[in-house]
Short mmCIF file of C-alpha atoms in Angstrom, two decimals:
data_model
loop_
_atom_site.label_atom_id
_atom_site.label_comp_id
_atom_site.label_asym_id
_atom_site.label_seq_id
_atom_site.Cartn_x
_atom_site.Cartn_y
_atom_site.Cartn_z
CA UNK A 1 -20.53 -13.55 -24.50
CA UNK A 2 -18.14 -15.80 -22.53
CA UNK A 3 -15.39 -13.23 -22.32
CA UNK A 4 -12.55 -15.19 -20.15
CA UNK A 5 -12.95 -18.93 -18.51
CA UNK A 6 -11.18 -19.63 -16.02
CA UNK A 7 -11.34 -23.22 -14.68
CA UNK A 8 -10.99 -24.73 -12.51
CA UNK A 9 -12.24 -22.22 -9.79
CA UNK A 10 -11.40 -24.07 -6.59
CA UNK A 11 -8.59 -26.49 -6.21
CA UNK A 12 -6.86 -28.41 -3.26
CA UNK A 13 -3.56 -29.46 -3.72
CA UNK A 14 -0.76 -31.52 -1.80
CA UNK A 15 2.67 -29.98 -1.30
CA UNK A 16 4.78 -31.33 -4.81
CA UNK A 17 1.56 -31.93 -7.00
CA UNK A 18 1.26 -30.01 -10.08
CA UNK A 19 -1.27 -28.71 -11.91
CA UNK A 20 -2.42 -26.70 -14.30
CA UNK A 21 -5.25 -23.69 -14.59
CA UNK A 22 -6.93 -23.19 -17.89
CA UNK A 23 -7.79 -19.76 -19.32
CA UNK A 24 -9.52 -19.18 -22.79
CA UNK A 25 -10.72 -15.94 -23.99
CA UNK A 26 -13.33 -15.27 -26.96
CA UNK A 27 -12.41 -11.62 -27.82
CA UNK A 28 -9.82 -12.57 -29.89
CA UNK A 29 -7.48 -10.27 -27.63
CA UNK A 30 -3.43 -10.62 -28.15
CA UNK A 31 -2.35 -9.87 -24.62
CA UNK A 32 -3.25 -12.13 -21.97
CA UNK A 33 -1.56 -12.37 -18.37
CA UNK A 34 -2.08 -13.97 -15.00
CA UNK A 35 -2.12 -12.56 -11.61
CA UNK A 36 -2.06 -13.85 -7.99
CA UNK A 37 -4.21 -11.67 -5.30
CA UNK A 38 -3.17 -12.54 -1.84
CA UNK A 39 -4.12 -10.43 0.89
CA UNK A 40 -2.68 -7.19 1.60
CA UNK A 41 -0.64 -6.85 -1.88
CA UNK A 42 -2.84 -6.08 -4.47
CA UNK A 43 -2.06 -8.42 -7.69
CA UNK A 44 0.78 -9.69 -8.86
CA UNK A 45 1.82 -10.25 -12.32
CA UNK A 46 3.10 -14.27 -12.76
CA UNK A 47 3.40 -14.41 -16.34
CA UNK A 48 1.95 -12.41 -19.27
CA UNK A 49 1.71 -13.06 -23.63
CA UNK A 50 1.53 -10.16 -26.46
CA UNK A 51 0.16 -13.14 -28.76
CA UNK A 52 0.57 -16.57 -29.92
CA UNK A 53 4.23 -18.10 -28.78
CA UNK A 54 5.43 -15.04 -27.42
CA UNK A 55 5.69 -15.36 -23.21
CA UNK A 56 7.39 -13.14 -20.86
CA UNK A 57 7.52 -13.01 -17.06
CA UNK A 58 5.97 -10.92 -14.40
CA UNK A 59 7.11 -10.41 -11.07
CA UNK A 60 6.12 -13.70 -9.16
CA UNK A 61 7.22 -16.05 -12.04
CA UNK A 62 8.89 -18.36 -9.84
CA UNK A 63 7.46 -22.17 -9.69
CA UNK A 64 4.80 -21.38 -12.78
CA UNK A 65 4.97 -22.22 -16.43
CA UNK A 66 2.76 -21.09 -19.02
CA UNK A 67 2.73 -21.45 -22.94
CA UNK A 68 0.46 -19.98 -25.55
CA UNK A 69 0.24 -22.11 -28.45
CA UNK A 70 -3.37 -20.31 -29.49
CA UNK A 71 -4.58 -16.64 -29.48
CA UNK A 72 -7.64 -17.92 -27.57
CA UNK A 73 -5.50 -20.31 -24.31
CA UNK A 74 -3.06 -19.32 -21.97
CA UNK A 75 -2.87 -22.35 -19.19
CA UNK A 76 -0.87 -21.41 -16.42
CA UNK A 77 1.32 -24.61 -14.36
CA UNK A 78 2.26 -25.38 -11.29
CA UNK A 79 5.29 -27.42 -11.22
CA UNK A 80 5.22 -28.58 -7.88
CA UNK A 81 3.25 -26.99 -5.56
CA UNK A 82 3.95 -25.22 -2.18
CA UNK A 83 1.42 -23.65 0.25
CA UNK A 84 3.89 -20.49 -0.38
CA UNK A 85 1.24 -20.54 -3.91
CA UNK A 86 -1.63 -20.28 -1.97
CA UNK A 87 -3.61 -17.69 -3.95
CA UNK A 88 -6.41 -16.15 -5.66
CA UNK A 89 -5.39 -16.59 -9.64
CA UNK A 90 -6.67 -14.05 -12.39
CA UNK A 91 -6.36 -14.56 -15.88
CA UNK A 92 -7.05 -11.01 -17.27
CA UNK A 93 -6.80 -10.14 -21.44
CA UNK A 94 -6.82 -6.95 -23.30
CA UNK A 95 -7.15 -6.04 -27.14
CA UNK A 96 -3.69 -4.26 -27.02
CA UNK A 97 -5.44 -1.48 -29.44
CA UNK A 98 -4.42 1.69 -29.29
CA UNK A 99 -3.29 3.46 -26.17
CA UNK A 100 -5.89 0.91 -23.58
CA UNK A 101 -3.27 -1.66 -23.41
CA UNK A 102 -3.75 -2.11 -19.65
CA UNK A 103 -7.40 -2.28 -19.66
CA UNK A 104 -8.36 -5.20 -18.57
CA UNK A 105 -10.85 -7.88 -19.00
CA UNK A 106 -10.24 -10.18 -16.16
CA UNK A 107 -11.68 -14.61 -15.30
CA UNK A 108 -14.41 -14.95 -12.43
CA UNK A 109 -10.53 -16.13 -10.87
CA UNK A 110 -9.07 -19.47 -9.51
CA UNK A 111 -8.91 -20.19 -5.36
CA UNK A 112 -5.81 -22.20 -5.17
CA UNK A 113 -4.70 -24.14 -1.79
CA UNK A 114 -1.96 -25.98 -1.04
CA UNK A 115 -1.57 -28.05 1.97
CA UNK B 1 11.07 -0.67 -10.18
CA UNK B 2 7.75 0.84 -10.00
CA UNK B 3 5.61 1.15 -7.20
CA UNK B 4 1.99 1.92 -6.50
CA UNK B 5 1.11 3.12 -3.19
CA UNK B 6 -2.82 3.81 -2.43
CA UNK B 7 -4.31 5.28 0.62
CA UNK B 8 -6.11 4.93 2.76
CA UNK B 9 -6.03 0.97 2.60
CA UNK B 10 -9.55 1.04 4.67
CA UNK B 11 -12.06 3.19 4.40
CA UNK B 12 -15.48 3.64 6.40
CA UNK B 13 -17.76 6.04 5.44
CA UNK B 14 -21.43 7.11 5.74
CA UNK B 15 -24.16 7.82 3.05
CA UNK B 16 -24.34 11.10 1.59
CA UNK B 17 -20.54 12.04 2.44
CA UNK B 18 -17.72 13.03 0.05
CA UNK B 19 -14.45 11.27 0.53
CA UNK B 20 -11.03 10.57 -1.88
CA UNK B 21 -8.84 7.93 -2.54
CA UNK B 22 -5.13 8.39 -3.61
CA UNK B 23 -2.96 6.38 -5.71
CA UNK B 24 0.92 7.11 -6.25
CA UNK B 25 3.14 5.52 -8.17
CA UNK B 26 7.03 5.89 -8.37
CA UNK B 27 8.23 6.26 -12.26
CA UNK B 28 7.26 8.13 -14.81
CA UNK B 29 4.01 6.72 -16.73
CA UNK B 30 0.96 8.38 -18.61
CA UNK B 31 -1.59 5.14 -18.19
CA UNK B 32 -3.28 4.56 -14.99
CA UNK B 33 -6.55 2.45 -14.62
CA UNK B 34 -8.86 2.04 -12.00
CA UNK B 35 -10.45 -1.15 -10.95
CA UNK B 36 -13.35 -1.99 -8.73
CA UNK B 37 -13.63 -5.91 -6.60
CA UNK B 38 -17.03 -7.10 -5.18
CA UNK B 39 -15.97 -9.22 -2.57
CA UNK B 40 -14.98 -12.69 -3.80
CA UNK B 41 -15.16 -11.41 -7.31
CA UNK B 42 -13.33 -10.28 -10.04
CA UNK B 43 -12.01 -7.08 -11.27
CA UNK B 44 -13.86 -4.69 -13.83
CA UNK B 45 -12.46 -1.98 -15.16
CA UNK B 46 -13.94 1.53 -14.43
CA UNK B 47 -11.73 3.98 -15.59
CA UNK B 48 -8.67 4.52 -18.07
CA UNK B 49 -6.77 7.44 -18.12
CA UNK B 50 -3.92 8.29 -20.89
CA UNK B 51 -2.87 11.79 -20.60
CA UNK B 52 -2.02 14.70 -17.66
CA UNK B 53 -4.96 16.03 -16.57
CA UNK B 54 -7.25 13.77 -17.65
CA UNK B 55 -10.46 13.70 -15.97
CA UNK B 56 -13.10 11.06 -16.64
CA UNK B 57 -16.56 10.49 -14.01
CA UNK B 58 -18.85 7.83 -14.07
CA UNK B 59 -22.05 8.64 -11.75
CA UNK B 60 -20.71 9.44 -7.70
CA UNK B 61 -17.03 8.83 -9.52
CA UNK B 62 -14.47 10.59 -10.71
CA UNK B 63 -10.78 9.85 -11.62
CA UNK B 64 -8.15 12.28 -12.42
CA UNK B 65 -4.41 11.99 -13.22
CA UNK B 66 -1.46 14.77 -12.37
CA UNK B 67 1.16 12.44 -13.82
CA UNK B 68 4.03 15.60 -12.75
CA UNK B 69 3.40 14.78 -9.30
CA UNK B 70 2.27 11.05 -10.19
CA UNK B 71 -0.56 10.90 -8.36
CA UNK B 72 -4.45 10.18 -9.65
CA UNK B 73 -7.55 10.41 -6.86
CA UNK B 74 -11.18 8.61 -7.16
CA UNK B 75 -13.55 11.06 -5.53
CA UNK B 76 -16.30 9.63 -4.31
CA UNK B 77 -19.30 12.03 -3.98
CA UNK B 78 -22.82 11.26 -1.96
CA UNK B 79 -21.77 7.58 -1.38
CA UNK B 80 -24.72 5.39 -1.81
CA UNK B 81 -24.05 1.82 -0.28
CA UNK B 82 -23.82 0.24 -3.71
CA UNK B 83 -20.18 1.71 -4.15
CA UNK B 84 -19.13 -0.31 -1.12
CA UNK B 85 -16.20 -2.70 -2.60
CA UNK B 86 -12.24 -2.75 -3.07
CA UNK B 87 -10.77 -0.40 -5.47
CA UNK B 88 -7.19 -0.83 -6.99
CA UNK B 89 -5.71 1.65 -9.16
CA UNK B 90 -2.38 -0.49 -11.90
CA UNK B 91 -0.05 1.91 -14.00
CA UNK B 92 1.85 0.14 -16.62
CA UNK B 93 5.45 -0.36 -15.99
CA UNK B 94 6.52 -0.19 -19.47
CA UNK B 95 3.63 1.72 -21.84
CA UNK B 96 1.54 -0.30 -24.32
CA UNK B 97 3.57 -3.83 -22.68
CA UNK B 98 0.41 -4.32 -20.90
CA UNK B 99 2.34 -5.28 -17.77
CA UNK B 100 0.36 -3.27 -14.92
CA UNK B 101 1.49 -2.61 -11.26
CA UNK B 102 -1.46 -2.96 -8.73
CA UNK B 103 -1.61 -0.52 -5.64
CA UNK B 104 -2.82 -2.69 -2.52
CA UNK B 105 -6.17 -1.53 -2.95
CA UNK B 106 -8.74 0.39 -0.97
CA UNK B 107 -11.27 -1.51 0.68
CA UNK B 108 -14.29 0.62 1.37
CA UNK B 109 -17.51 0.50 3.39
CA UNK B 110 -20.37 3.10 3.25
CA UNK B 111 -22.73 2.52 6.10
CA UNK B 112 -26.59 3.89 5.85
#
């Protein structure tokens, strides 16, 4: 049981590069988000889905794009990157059923830096 | 705009002792969850609670939720050095959205 994949788990980047981080989950779960953990502050919510071509934004949405053109992917991008998006990044999902909305089932996460 | 305060943010603590960790939040919700982190590891889920006054314990823990005074606790009793990790509680900033608010998290240490 593969649950969420997140790849790829470490990642350098220059200031301006872009990028993308993949997430796929197998439980065939609607709502999928992504977080950033930085030090201090807990996670973040970037961007977050209730299903296939519906995306809203978080709280840190700034300089990230993300589409979900499947139930199973939700790739997050960097547009152009800036050390400001140095981060730990979680892709988390849930089933949505019932009232457990907000548990979540979160990636192994994705250690971003930006130089 | 909802906030989620924990505290302490550090905690040290030996075997054997009882200790709690608090978790407030600013707007009215019924969901809170509680996470646990390993250190440079993900989250996993170890408790959901829905109601007022909902009380749910998994072995040395046990999460409750007053959502009048919005406030749920993880009491830790006998801490065994297994529990030692980072512990975030997340309430949902608009119910069933699944768009949670993390506290800063407790990071905790239980020395032998």
């Amino acid at each position: 049981n593969a649950g969420v994949t997140q790849t790829p788990k470490f990642q350098v980047l220059k200031t301006g590069q872009s990028m993308t981080l993949q997430c796929a989950q197998d439980m065939n779960h609607e709502y999928m988000s992504w977080y950033r953990q930085d030090p201090g502050m807990g996670l973040r919510l970037i961007h977050y889905s209730v299903g296939a071509g519906i995306t809203d934004q978080g709280e840190v949405p700034n300089g990230y794009n993300v589409s979900r053109s499947t139930t199973e992917d939700f790739p997050l991008r960097l547009l152009s990157a800036a050390p400001s998006q140095t981060s730990v990044y979680f892709c988390a999902s849930s089933s949505g059923q019932g009232a457990r909305t907000g548990e979540l089932f979160f990636g192994e996460g994705s250690r971003l830096t930006v130089l | 705009e909802l906030k989620v305060e924990q505290n302490p943010l550090f905690l040290s603590m030996q075997e054997g002792k009882n200790y709690t960790i608090y978790c407030n939040y600013s707007t009215t919700s019924d969901r809170l969850y509680w996470y646990r982190q390993d250190p440079g590891k993900s989250l996993e889920s170890l408790f959901v609670l829905l109601s007022n006054g909902a009380v749910k314990q998994e072995g040395r823990l046990m999460a409750s939720l007053d959502t009048k005074a919005r406030l749920s606790t993880l009491h830790i009793t006998a801490a065994v050095h297994d529990l030692s990790a980072t512990y975030f509680c997340a309430v949902e900033e608009i119910q069933g959205a699944q768009k949670l608010v993390f506290g800063q998290g407790t990071r905790l240490t239980i020395n032998p």
